[in-house]
Short mmCIF file of C-alpha atoms in Angstrom, two decimals:
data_model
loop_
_atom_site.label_atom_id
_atom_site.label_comp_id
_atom_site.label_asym_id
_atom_site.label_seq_id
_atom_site.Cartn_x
_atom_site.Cartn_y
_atom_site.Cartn_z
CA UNK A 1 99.11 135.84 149.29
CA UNK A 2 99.40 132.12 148.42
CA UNK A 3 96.20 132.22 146.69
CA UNK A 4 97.68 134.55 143.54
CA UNK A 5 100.38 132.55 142.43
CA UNK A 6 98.36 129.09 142.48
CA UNK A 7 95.96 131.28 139.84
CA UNK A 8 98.87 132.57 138.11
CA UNK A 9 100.04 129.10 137.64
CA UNK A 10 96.95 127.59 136.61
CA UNK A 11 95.89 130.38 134.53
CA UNK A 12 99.32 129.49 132.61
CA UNK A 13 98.75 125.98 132.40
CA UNK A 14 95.45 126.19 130.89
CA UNK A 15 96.75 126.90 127.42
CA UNK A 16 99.29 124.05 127.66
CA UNK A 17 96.43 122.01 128.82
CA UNK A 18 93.83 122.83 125.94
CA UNK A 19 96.83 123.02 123.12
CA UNK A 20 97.37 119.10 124.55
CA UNK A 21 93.58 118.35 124.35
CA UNK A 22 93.27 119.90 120.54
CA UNK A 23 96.75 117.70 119.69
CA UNK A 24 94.70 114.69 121.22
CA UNK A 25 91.65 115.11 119.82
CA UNK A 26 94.03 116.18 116.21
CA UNK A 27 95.67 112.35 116.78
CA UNK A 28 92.20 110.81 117.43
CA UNK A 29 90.52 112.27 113.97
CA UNK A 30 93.85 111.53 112.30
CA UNK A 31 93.33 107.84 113.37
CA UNK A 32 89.73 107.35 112.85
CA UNK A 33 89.98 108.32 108.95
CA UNK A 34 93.37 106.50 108.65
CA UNK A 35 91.02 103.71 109.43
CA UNK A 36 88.11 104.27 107.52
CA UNK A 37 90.29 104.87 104.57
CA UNK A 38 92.21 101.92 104.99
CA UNK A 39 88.96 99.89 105.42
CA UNK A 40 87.52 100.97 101.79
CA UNK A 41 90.92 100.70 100.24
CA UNK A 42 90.88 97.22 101.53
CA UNK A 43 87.08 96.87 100.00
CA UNK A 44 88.40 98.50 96.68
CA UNK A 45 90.87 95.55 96.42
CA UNK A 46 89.24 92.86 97.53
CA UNK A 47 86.94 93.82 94.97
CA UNK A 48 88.93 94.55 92.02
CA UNK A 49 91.14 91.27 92.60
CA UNK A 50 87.93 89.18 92.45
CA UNK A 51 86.84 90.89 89.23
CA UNK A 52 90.04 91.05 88.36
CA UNK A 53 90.91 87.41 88.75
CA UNK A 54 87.75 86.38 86.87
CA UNK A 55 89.36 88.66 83.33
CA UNK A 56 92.80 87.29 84.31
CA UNK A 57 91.10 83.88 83.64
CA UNK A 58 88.88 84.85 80.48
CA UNK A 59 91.52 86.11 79.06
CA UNK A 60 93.70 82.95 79.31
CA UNK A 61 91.20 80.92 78.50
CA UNK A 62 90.49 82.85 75.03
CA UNK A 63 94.28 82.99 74.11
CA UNK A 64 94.59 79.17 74.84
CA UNK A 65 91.66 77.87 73.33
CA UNK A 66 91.37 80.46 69.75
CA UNK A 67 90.98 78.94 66.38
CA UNK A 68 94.38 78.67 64.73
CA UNK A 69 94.98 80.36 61.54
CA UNK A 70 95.77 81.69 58.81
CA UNK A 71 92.12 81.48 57.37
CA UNK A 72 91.29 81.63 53.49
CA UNK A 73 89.42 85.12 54.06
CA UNK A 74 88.55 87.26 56.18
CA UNK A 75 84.75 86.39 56.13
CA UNK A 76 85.94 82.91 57.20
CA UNK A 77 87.59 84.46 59.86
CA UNK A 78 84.67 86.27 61.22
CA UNK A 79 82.69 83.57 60.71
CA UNK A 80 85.53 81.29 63.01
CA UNK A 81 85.30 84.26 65.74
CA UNK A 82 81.87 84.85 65.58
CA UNK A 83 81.69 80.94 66.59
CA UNK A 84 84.27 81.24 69.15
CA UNK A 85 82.83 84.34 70.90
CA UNK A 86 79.53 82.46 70.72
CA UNK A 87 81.14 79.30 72.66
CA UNK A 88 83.32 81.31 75.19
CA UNK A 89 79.76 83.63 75.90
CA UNK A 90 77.62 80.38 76.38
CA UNK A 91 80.61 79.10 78.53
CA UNK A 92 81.34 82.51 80.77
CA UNK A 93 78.31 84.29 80.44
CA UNK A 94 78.82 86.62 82.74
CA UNK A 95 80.89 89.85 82.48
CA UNK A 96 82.74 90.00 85.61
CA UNK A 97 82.52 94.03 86.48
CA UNK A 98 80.08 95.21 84.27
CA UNK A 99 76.83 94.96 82.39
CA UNK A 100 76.54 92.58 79.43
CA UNK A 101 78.76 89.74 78.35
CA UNK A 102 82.17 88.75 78.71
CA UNK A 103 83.27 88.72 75.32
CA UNK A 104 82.12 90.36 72.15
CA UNK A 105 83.46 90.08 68.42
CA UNK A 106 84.49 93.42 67.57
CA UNK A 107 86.60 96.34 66.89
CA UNK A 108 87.78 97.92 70.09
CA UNK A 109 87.33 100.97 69.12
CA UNK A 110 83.32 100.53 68.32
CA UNK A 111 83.03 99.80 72.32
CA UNK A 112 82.53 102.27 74.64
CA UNK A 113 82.68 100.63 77.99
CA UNK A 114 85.58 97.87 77.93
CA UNK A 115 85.71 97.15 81.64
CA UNK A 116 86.50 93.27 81.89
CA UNK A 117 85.68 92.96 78.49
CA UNK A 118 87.68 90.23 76.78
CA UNK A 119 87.27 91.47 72.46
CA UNK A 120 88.16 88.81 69.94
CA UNK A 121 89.53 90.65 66.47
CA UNK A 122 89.28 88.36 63.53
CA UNK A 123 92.28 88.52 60.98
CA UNK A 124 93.45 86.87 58.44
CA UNK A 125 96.54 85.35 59.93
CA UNK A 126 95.05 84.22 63.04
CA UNK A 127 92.01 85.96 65.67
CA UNK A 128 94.09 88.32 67.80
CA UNK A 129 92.61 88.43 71.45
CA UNK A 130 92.50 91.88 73.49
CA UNK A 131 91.45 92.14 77.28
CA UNK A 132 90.48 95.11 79.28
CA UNK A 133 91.29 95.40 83.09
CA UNK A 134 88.46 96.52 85.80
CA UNK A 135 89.19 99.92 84.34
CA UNK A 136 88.94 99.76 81.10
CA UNK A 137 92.41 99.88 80.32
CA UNK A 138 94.20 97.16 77.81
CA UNK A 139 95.96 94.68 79.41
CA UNK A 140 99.32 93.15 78.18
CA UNK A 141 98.92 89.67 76.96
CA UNK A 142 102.87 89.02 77.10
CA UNK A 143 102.83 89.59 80.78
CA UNK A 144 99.83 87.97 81.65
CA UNK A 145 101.21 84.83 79.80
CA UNK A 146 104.50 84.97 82.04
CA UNK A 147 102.11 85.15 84.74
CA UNK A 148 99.50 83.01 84.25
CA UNK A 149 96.28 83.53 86.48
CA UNK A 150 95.60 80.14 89.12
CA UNK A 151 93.00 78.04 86.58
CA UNK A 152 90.09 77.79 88.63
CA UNK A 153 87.30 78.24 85.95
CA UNK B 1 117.20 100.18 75.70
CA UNK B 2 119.94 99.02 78.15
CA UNK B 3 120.15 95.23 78.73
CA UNK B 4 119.54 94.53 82.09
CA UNK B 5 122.38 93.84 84.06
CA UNK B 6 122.07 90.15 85.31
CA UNK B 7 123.44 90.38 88.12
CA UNK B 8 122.90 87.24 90.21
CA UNK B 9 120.87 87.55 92.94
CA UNK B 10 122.81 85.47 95.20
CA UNK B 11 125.76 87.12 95.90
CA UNK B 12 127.96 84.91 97.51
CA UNK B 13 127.83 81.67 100.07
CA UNK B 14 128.64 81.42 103.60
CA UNK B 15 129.11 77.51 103.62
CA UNK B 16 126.15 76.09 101.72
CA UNK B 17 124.05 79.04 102.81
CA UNK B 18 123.52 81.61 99.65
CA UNK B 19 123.42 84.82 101.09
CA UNK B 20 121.20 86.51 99.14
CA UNK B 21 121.61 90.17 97.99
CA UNK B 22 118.32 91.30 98.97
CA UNK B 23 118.56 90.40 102.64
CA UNK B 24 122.42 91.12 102.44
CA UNK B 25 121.23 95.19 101.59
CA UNK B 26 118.31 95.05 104.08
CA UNK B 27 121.26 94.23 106.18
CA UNK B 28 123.93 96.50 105.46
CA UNK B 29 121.22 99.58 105.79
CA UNK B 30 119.97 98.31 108.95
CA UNK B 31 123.45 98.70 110.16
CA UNK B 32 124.12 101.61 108.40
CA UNK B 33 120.88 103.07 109.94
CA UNK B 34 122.00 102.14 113.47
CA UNK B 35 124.62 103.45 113.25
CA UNK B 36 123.84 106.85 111.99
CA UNK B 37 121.29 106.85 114.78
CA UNK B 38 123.27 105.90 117.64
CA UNK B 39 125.36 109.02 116.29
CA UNK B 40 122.52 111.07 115.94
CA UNK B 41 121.16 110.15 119.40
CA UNK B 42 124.74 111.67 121.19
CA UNK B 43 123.66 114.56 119.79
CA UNK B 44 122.42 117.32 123.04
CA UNK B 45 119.20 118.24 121.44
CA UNK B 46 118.45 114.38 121.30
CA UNK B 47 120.36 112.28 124.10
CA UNK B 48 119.89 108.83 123.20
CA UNK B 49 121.91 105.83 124.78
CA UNK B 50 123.30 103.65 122.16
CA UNK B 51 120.81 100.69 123.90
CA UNK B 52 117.72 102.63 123.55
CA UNK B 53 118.50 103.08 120.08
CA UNK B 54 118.94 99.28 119.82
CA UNK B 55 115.99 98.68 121.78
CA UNK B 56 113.91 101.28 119.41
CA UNK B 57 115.24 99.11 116.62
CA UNK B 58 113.39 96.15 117.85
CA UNK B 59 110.19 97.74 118.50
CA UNK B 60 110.50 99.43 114.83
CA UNK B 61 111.86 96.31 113.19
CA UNK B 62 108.71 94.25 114.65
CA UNK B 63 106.02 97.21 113.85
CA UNK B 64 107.28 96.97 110.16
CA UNK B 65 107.09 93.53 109.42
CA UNK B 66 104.11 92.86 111.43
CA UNK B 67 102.45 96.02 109.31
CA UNK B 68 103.98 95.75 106.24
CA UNK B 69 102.50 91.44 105.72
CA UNK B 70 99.55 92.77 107.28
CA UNK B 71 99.07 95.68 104.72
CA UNK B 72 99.72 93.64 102.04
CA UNK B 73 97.40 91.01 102.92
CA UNK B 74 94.65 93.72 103.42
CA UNK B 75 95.76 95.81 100.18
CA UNK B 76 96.96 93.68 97.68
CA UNK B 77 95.91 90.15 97.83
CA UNK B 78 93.10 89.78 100.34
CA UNK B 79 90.61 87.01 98.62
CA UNK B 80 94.08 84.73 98.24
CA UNK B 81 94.98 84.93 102.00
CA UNK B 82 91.45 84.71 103.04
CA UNK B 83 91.95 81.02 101.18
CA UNK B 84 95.08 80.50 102.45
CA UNK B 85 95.86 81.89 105.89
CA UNK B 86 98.71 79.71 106.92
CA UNK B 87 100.86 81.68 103.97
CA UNK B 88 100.07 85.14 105.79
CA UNK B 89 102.74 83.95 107.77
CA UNK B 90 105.29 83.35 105.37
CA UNK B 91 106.84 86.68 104.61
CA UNK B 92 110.05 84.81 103.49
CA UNK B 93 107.80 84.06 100.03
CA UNK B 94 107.30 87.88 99.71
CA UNK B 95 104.67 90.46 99.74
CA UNK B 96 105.13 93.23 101.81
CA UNK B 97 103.27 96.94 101.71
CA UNK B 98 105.53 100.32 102.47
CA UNK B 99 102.30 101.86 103.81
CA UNK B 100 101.49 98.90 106.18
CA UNK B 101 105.33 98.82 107.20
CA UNK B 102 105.10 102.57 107.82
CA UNK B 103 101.73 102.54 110.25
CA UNK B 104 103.65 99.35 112.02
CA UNK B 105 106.32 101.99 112.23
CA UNK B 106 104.49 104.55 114.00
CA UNK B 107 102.82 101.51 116.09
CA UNK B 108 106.42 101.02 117.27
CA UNK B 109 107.24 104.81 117.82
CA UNK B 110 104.21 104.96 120.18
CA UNK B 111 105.04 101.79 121.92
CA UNK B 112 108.40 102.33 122.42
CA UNK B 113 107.61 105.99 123.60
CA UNK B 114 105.05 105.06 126.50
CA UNK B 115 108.04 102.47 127.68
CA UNK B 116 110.36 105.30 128.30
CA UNK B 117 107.94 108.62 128.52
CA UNK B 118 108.73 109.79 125.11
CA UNK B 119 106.13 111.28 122.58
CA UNK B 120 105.31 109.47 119.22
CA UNK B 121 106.13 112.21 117.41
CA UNK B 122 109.84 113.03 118.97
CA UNK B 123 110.58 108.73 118.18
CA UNK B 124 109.23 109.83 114.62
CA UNK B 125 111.33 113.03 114.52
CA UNK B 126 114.27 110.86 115.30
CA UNK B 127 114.40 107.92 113.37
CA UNK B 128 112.60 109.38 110.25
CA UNK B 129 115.99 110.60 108.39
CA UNK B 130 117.15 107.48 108.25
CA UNK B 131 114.50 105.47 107.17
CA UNK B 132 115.20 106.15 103.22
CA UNK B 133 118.29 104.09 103.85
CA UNK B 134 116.45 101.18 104.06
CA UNK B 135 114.38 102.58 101.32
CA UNK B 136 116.40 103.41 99.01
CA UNK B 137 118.71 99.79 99.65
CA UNK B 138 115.42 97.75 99.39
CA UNK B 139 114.34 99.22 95.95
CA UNK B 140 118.09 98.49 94.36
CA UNK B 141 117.86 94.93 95.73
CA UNK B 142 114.40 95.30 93.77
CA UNK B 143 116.29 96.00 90.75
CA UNK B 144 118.79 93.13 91.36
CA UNK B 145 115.96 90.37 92.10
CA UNK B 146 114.23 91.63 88.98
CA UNK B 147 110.85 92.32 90.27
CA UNK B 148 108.69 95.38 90.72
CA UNK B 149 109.78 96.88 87.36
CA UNK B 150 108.06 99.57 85.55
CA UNK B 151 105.40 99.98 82.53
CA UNK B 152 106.51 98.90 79.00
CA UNK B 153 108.31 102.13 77.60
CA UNK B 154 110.40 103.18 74.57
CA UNK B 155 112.56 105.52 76.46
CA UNK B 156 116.28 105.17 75.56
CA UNK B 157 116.90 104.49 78.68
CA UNK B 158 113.92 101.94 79.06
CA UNK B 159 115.08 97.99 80.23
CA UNK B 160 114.29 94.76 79.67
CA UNK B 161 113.71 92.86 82.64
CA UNK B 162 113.54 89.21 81.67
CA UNK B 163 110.64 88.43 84.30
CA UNK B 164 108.76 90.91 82.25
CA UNK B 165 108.46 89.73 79.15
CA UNK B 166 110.78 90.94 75.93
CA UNK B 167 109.42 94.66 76.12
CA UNK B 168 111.75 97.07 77.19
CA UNK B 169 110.23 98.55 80.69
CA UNK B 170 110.36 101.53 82.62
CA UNK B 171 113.56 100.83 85.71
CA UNK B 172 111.07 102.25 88.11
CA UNK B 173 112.69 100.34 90.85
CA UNK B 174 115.84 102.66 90.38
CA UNK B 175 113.71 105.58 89.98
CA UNK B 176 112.42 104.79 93.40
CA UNK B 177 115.85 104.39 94.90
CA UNK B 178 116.83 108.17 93.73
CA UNK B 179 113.69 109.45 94.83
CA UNK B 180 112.34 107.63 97.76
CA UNK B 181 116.03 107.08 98.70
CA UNK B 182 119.20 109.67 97.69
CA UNK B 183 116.50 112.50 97.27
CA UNK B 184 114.25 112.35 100.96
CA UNK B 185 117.75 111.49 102.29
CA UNK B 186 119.11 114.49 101.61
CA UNK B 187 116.03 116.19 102.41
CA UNK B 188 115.52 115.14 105.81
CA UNK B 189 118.97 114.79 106.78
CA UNK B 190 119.45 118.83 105.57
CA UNK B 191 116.77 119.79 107.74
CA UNK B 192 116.97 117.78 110.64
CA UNK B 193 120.77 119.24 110.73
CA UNK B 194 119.31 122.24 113.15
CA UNK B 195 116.26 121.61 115.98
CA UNK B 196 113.08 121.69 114.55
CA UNK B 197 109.48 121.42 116.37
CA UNK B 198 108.67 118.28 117.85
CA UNK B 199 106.67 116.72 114.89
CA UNK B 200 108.56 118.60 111.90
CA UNK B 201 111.07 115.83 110.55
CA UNK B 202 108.47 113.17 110.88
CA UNK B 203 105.79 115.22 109.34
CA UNK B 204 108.33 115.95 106.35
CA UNK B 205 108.85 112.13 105.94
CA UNK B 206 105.32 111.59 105.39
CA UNK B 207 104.31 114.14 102.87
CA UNK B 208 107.78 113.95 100.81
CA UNK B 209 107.47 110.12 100.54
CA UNK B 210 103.46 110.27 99.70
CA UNK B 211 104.67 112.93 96.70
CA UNK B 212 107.72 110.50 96.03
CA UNK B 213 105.71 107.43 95.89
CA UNK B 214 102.44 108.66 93.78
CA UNK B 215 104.71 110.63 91.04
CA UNK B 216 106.64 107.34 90.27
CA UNK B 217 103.64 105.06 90.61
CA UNK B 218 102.83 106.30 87.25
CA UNK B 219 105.83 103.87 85.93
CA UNK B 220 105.63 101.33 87.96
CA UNK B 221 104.01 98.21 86.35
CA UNK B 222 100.91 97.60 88.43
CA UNK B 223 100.16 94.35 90.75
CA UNK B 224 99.07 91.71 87.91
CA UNK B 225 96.37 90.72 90.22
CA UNK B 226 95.44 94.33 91.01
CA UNK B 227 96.04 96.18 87.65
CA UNK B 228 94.52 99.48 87.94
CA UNK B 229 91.99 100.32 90.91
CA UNK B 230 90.69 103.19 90.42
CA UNK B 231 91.01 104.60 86.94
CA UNK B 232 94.49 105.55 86.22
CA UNK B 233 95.59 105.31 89.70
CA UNK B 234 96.93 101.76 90.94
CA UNK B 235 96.57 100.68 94.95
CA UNK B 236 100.53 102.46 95.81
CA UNK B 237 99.04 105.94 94.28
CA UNK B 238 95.57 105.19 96.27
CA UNK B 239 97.94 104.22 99.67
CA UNK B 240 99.95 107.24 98.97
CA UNK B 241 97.43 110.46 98.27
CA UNK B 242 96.52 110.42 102.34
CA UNK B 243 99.62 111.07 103.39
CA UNK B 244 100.12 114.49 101.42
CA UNK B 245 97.36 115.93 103.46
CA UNK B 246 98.30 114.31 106.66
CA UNK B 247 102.28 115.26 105.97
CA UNK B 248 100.93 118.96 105.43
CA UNK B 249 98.34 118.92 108.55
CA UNK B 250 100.63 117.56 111.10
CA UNK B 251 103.93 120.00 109.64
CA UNK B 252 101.28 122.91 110.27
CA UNK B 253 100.63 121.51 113.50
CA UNK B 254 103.74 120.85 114.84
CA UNK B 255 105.02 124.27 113.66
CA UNK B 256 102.09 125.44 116.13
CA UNK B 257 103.79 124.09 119.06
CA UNK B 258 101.09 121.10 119.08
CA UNK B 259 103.46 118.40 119.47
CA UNK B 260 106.05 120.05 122.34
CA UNK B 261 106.81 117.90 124.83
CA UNK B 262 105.29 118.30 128.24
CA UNK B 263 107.76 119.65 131.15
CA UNK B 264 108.29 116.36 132.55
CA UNK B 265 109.60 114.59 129.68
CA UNK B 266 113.11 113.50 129.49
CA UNK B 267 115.49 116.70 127.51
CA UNK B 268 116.08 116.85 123.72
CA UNK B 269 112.49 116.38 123.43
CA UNK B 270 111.32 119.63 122.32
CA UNK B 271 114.18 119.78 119.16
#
């Protein structure tokens, strides 16, 4: 007689028992890729600030140091740009998140891959200077001048 | 383009301490939030003592500054701390991450719910409406302390921040305060007005504010020593996209009765 009732009783915990296992086991996956994706969104940054940094610094570098103008032509200021890309290039010869060198004389339209890509324009009032993030995307030299990057180059 | 306001950030002095307006809101909606809590808790489906409400406050207050300095160390400046790990501890300079806050949060919840038997997810269900309090308050004092502005824009109603530069910028900061504030505050306060499953309100939280917080990304100015991270998507949007799945997984699960409490646990903890 006692023996029906205990079965009863477990027979109705069981489901209460494996619905509390499956919420565990839920909470345990839910943790373990909470981790791993917080782990490679902490490798994505530490990444990107690095590379980051180093355009942060071209950049400043090429908007301190560029030839003043206004030049007599405009072949004099290619010629003054081709000079300066030259220096900066010999300088920082490394592109900091891509293939190929850190800054080019050029239109920015001619390039297809900008990533960390500083591009020296030459015109005739002075050689305008144009930076591309880790993404490719144009940064904004007003801000970046509010903010200058720490000089460590 | 409206002229930004100026208002200084100081907003008055008790003695020769300048009480700033930043810590003065973080104030007012901590109290705000205790308060609507230690209401909420009298409530029979909850039946919280006004002390364990101030004693959940401490665990939660600890889980999200502990998590929201570690977070940002970890997702927004790591090479700099790595150089400088005495500064990790000075949070008065700044730097703080929502999403590192929120999993200090939920730290807290946990903690706090194996000191007196309750579930993670009822804590969650609990304090989660008023957490866009703070929310919302923080991102006005934002606003006031003119940082974390938005991208350069030539909307009409477009500001100019003067820490950003003369370009007329996106107020994202106030943006933020309707939506991560006014808007999942009436949200979660609507539907936490009848019981829910254990694991509903909390679940809501997550997935509203991951929607709130990746739509309005897209005018916030980026971290200047982040920029972008992943083509157009900056590290908030990147933080953010998890939680719409999770938000959705764990509202399906607690609507399948996969949070109720066990029998034993104190009552109000299956609403």
């Amino acid at each position: 007689m006692t023996a029906q009732p205990a079965g009863l009783s477990a027979r109705a915990a069981a489901p209460h028992q494996a619905q509390d296992a499956a919420t565990r086991r839920l909470a345990r996956i839910m943790i373990a890729l909470t981790i791993l994706y917080g782990l490679w969104a902490a490798v994505l940054s530490f990444r990107i600030v690095v590379e980051q940094q180093t355009v942060r610094q071209h950049l400043d570098v090429a908007l301190r140091a560029r030839p003043r103008g206004p030049f007599a032509s405009l072949r004099q200021a290619r010629a003054k740009a081709r000079g300066f890309v030259a220096r900066l290039d010999h300088v920082f010869p490394r592109n900091s998140c891509a293939r190929g060198p850190a800054f080019v004389l050029a239109r920015p339209t001619a390039i297809p891959h900008r990533d960390c890509l500083v591009v020296i324009v030459p015109g005739l009032d002075r050689l305008h200077v144009r930076a591309y993030d880790t993404q490719g995307h144009r940064m904004d030299n007003v801000f970046e001048r509010l903010n200058p990057p720490p000089r460590r180059l | 383009m409206l002229p930004y306001p100026h208002i200084n950030p100081v907003g008055f002095h008790i003695g020769p301490i300048p009480i700033h307006w930043y810590g003065l809101l973080e104030i007012i909606s901590f109290v705000i939030g205790t308060l609507w809590l230690i209401r909420r808790g009298r409530r029979r489906e909850w039946q919280w003592t006004r002390e364990q409400v101030l004693d959940l406050e401490y665990y939660l207050s600890l889980g999200a500054i502990v998590g929201g300095r570690l977070g940002y160390v970890l997702w927004y400046d790591l090479p700099y701390y790595l150089g400088h790990p005495v500064q990790i501890l000075e949070v008065w300079d700044g730097g703080m991450s929502f999403h590192g806050g929120l999993i200090g949060v939920i730290v807290g919840c946990w903690a706090y719910g194996r000191k007196c038997q309750r579930s993670t997810m009822t804590v969650l269900d609990f304090v989660a409406p008023a957490a866009p309090i703070g929310l919302g308050l923080g991102r006005l004092a934002n606003f006031i302390n003119d940082q974390l502005f938005g991208r350069v824009s030539h909307l009409p109603w477009a500001v100019v921040f003067p820490a950003g530069g003369p370009q007329p910028r996106q107020p994202s900061q106030i943006y933020e305060f309707l939506l991560e504030g006014v808007v999942l505050l009436m949200i979660l306060a609507l539907y936490s007005r009848k019981p829910r499953p254990v694991g509903a309100v909390g679940s809501l939280f997550v997935l509203f504010y991951g929607i709130f917080r990746f739509l309005v990304e897209y005018t916030r100015q980026p971290d200047i020593q982040l920029g972008f991270v992943l083509g157009r998507l900056d590290m908030g949007q990147i933080l953010s996209i998890p939680m719409i799945p999770i938000g959705i997984a764990l509202l399906y699960w607690s609507y399948r009765g996969g949070f109720e409490a066990p029998a034993h646990e104190p009552p109000g903890n299956t609403a």
